[in-house]
mmCIF file of C-alpha atoms in Angstrom:
data_model
loop_
_atom_site.group_PDB
_atom_site.id
_atom_site.type_symbol
_atom_site.label_atom_id
_atom_site.label_comp_id
_atom_site.label_asym_id
_atom_site.label_seq_id
_atom_site.Cartn_x
_atom_site.Cartn_y
_atom_site.Cartn_z
ATOM 1 C CA MET A 1 -47.510 71.239 -99.304
ATOM 2 C CA LYS A 2 -47.054 72.732 -95.560
ATOM 3 C CA LEU A 3 -43.728 70.674 -94.215
ATOM 4 C CA ILE A 4 -42.144 70.963 -90.846
ATOM 5 C CA LEU A 5 -37.889 70.952 -91.076
ATOM 6 C CA THR A 6 -36.033 68.360 -89.325
ATOM 7 C CA SER A 7 -33.115 69.096 -90.658
ATOM 8 C CA GLU A 8 -31.181 71.911 -91.971
ATOM 9 C CA VAL A 9 -31.869 72.161 -96.320
ATOM 10 C CA THR A 10 -29.719 74.498 -97.922
ATOM 11 C CA GLY A 11 -31.860 76.984 -99.608
ATOM 12 C CA LEU A 12 -34.770 75.859 -97.290
ATOM 13 C CA GLY A 13 -34.533 77.272 -94.505
ATOM 14 C CA THR A 14 -33.597 75.877 -90.149
ATOM 15 C CA PRO A 15 -35.372 72.434 -88.551
ATOM 16 C CA GLY A 16 -38.524 73.975 -86.815
ATOM 17 C CA ASP A 17 -39.068 75.568 -89.970
ATOM 18 C CA ILE A 18 -42.299 75.547 -91.251
ATOM 19 C CA VAL A 19 -42.231 75.716 -95.065
ATOM 20 C CA GLU A 20 -44.485 75.672 -97.867
ATOM 21 C CA VAL A 21 -43.555 73.543 -100.383
ATOM 22 C CA LYS A 22 -44.459 71.613 -103.860
ATOM 23 C CA ASN A 23 -45.684 67.658 -103.412
ATOM 24 C CA GLY A 24 -43.560 66.671 -105.915
ATOM 25 C CA TYR A 25 -40.994 67.640 -103.985
ATOM 26 C CA GLY A 26 -42.134 67.259 -100.643
ATOM 27 C CA ARG A 27 -43.405 63.715 -100.808
ATOM 28 C CA ASN A 28 -40.278 62.215 -103.158
ATOM 29 C CA TYR A 29 -37.397 64.080 -101.779
ATOM 30 C CA LEU A 30 -38.400 65.272 -97.389
ATOM 31 C CA LEU A 31 -40.458 62.960 -96.416
ATOM 32 C CA PRO A 32 -38.926 59.973 -97.307
ATOM 33 C CA ARG A 33 -34.965 61.017 -95.837
ATOM 34 C CA GLY A 34 -36.545 63.030 -92.831
ATOM 35 C CA PHE A 35 -36.084 65.756 -93.477
ATOM 36 C CA ALA A 36 -38.965 66.717 -93.056
ATOM 37 C CA ILE A 37 -43.457 66.379 -91.741
ATOM 38 C CA LEU A 38 -46.021 67.279 -92.591
ATOM 39 C CA TRP A 39 -47.697 69.832 -90.931
ATOM 40 C CA THR A 40 -49.915 69.274 -88.208
ATOM 41 C CA ARG A 41 -51.637 71.455 -85.598
ATOM 42 C CA GLY A 42 -50.064 68.080 -83.023
ATOM 43 C CA GLY A 43 -46.652 68.819 -85.849
ATOM 44 C CA GLU A 44 -47.137 72.091 -83.963
ATOM 45 C CA LYS A 45 -46.351 70.679 -80.968
ATOM 46 C CA GLN A 46 -43.593 69.217 -82.317
ATOM 47 C CA ILE A 47 -41.366 72.290 -83.100
ATOM 48 C CA ALA A 48 -40.689 73.715 -79.750
ATOM 49 C CA SER A 49 -38.948 70.271 -79.193
ATOM 50 C CA ILE A 50 -37.359 70.422 -82.505
ATOM 51 C CA LYS A 51 -36.004 74.398 -82.050
ATOM 52 C CA LYS A 52 -35.493 73.989 -78.802
ATOM 53 C CA ALA A 53 -32.921 71.786 -79.486
ATOM 54 C CA ARG A 54 -30.743 73.237 -81.993
ATOM 55 C CA ASP A 55 -31.191 76.281 -79.906
ATOM 56 C CA ALA A 56 -28.368 73.367 -77.872
ATOM 57 C CA ARG A 57 -26.323 72.762 -80.602
ATOM 58 C CA GLU A 58 -26.554 76.053 -82.990
ATOM 59 C CA ILE A 59 -24.125 78.109 -81.354
ATOM 60 C CA ARG A 60 -25.985 81.199 -79.551
ATOM 61 C CA ASP A 61 -25.203 84.252 -81.597
ATOM 62 C CA LEU A 62 -22.439 86.024 -83.826
ATOM 63 C CA GLY A 63 -20.073 86.907 -81.541
ATOM 64 C CA THR A 64 -20.047 83.514 -79.540
ATOM 65 C CA ALA A 65 -19.576 82.913 -83.291
ATOM 66 C CA GLN A 66 -16.748 85.042 -84.306
ATOM 67 C CA GLU A 67 -15.029 83.579 -81.062
ATOM 68 C CA VAL A 68 -14.926 79.994 -82.101
ATOM 69 C CA ALA A 69 -14.200 81.484 -86.021
ATOM 70 C CA GLY A 70 -10.217 82.717 -84.038
ATOM 71 C CA GLN A 71 -9.974 80.509 -82.049
ATOM 72 C CA LEU A 72 -10.103 77.450 -85.030
ATOM 73 C CA LYS A 73 -8.049 79.863 -87.275
ATOM 74 C CA SER A 74 -5.161 79.509 -84.961
ATOM 75 C CA LEU A 75 -5.760 75.474 -84.555
ATOM 76 C CA LYS A 76 -3.690 73.193 -86.477
ATOM 77 C CA VAL A 77 -5.500 70.278 -87.298
ATOM 78 C CA VAL A 78 -3.959 66.896 -88.631
ATOM 79 C CA LEU A 79 -6.070 63.842 -90.457
ATOM 80 C CA LYS A 80 -4.790 60.793 -89.988
ATOM 81 C CA THR A 81 -6.260 58.429 -92.435
ATOM 82 C CA LYS A 82 -4.703 55.481 -94.688
ATOM 83 C CA ALA A 83 -2.996 56.004 -97.608
ATOM 84 C CA GLY A 84 -1.105 54.701 -101.120
ATOM 85 C CA GLU A 85 2.526 54.650 -102.121
ATOM 86 C CA SER A 86 1.760 57.525 -104.361
ATOM 87 C CA GLY A 87 -0.319 59.542 -101.455
ATOM 88 C CA ARG A 88 -4.045 58.515 -101.999
ATOM 89 C CA LEU A 89 -6.617 57.537 -99.778
ATOM 90 C CA PHE A 90 -8.560 54.906 -99.411
ATOM 91 C CA GLY A 91 -11.646 56.623 -100.109
ATOM 92 C CA SER A 92 -12.395 60.616 -99.597
ATOM 93 C CA VAL A 93 -12.093 61.937 -96.049
ATOM 94 C CA THR A 94 -15.073 63.245 -94.783
ATOM 95 C CA THR A 95 -16.759 65.966 -92.948
ATOM 96 C CA GLY A 96 -17.156 63.423 -89.611
ATOM 97 C CA ASP A 97 -13.890 63.372 -90.273
ATOM 98 C CA VAL A 98 -13.290 66.384 -89.586
ATOM 99 C CA ALA A 99 -15.304 66.723 -87.392
ATOM 100 C CA GLU A 100 -13.408 64.300 -84.982
ATOM 101 C CA ALA A 101 -10.054 65.933 -86.094
ATOM 102 C CA VAL A 102 -10.977 69.185 -84.556
ATOM 103 C CA LYS A 103 -11.871 68.169 -81.833
ATOM 104 C CA ALA A 104 -9.271 65.391 -80.381
ATOM 105 C CA ALA A 105 -6.518 68.335 -81.222
ATOM 106 C CA GLY A 106 -8.151 70.033 -78.456
ATOM 107 C CA GLY A 107 -11.612 72.433 -80.284
ATOM 108 C CA PRO A 108 -14.460 72.949 -80.387
ATOM 109 C CA THR A 109 -17.058 70.592 -80.679
ATOM 110 C CA LEU A 110 -18.252 71.381 -84.463
ATOM 111 C CA ASP A 111 -21.592 70.176 -86.585
ATOM 112 C CA ARG A 112 -20.585 68.060 -89.142
ATOM 113 C CA ARG A 113 -23.494 69.356 -91.140
ATOM 114 C CA ARG A 114 -21.586 72.632 -91.118
ATOM 115 C CA ILE A 115 -18.494 71.531 -92.923
ATOM 116 C CA GLU A 116 -18.077 72.726 -96.239
ATOM 117 C CA ILE A 117 -14.876 70.818 -98.118
ATOM 118 C CA GLY A 118 -14.773 72.446 -101.356
ATOM 119 C CA ASN A 119 -13.275 69.220 -103.090
ATOM 120 C CA ALA A 120 -13.526 66.127 -102.098
ATOM 121 C CA ILE A 121 -10.110 65.679 -100.691
ATOM 122 C CA LYS A 122 -8.065 62.569 -102.107
ATOM 123 C CA SER A 123 -5.701 63.658 -100.717
ATOM 124 C CA LEU A 124 -2.659 63.820 -98.839
ATOM 125 C CA GLY A 125 -0.620 67.039 -97.782
ATOM 126 C CA ALA A 126 -3.065 70.478 -96.982
ATOM 127 C CA HIS A 127 -6.886 71.431 -97.527
ATOM 128 C CA ARG A 128 -8.731 73.955 -96.539
ATOM 129 C CA VAL A 129 -11.847 73.867 -95.527
ATOM 130 C CA THR A 130 -14.909 75.899 -94.464
ATOM 131 C CA VAL A 131 -17.271 76.006 -91.382
ATOM 132 C CA LYS A 132 -20.363 77.839 -91.569
ATOM 133 C CA LEU A 133 -20.650 79.162 -86.985
ATOM 134 C CA HIS A 134 -23.505 81.738 -88.464
ATOM 135 C CA PRO A 135 -25.377 82.599 -90.896
ATOM 136 C CA GLU A 136 -23.197 86.245 -91.101
ATOM 137 C CA VAL A 137 -19.610 84.297 -89.838
ATOM 138 C CA SER A 138 -17.840 81.838 -91.972
ATOM 139 C CA ALA A 139 -14.337 80.244 -90.566
ATOM 140 C CA ALA A 140 -11.329 78.480 -93.370
ATOM 141 C CA LEU A 141 -9.530 75.825 -91.439
ATOM 142 C CA ASP A 142 -6.823 74.049 -92.413
ATOM 143 C CA ILE A 143 -6.657 70.757 -92.445
ATOM 144 C CA GLU A 144 -3.217 68.294 -92.775
ATOM 145 C CA VAL A 145 -3.655 64.772 -94.392
ATOM 146 C CA VAL A 146 -1.164 62.731 -93.755
ATOM 147 C CA ALA A 147 -1.145 58.523 -93.404
ATOM 148 C CA ALA A 148 -0.904 56.581 -90.554
#
């Protein structure tokens, strides 16, 4: 089955890529979740707009990615959230929460899909998350989770 990806799928490709996948994977996972659309000749025209949107969102080159990584290393990010008396959070910290906290701390605007949280953050204290800025550049970001 030939598909055009509309969002990044780990291990498969980035938005605008034309991929060949097994029928079940495409029909049962990629299409219903909106990660891809069926490939058609008319769909070829949509690729240009998808790639243009991706380029606007994506960090342009390796130098820019390294510059943003340097900004993130020097950034002090404090994330306020609701927690119980024992220091356990009500819920957990999401990648969207981290992206908002970085922006609020004066850092660059990050795409939440580029942020990777190793283990779920469910307690107060210092935690480390990874931000994939470029295929060759990853930045470690330390965040402090405090009770609101």
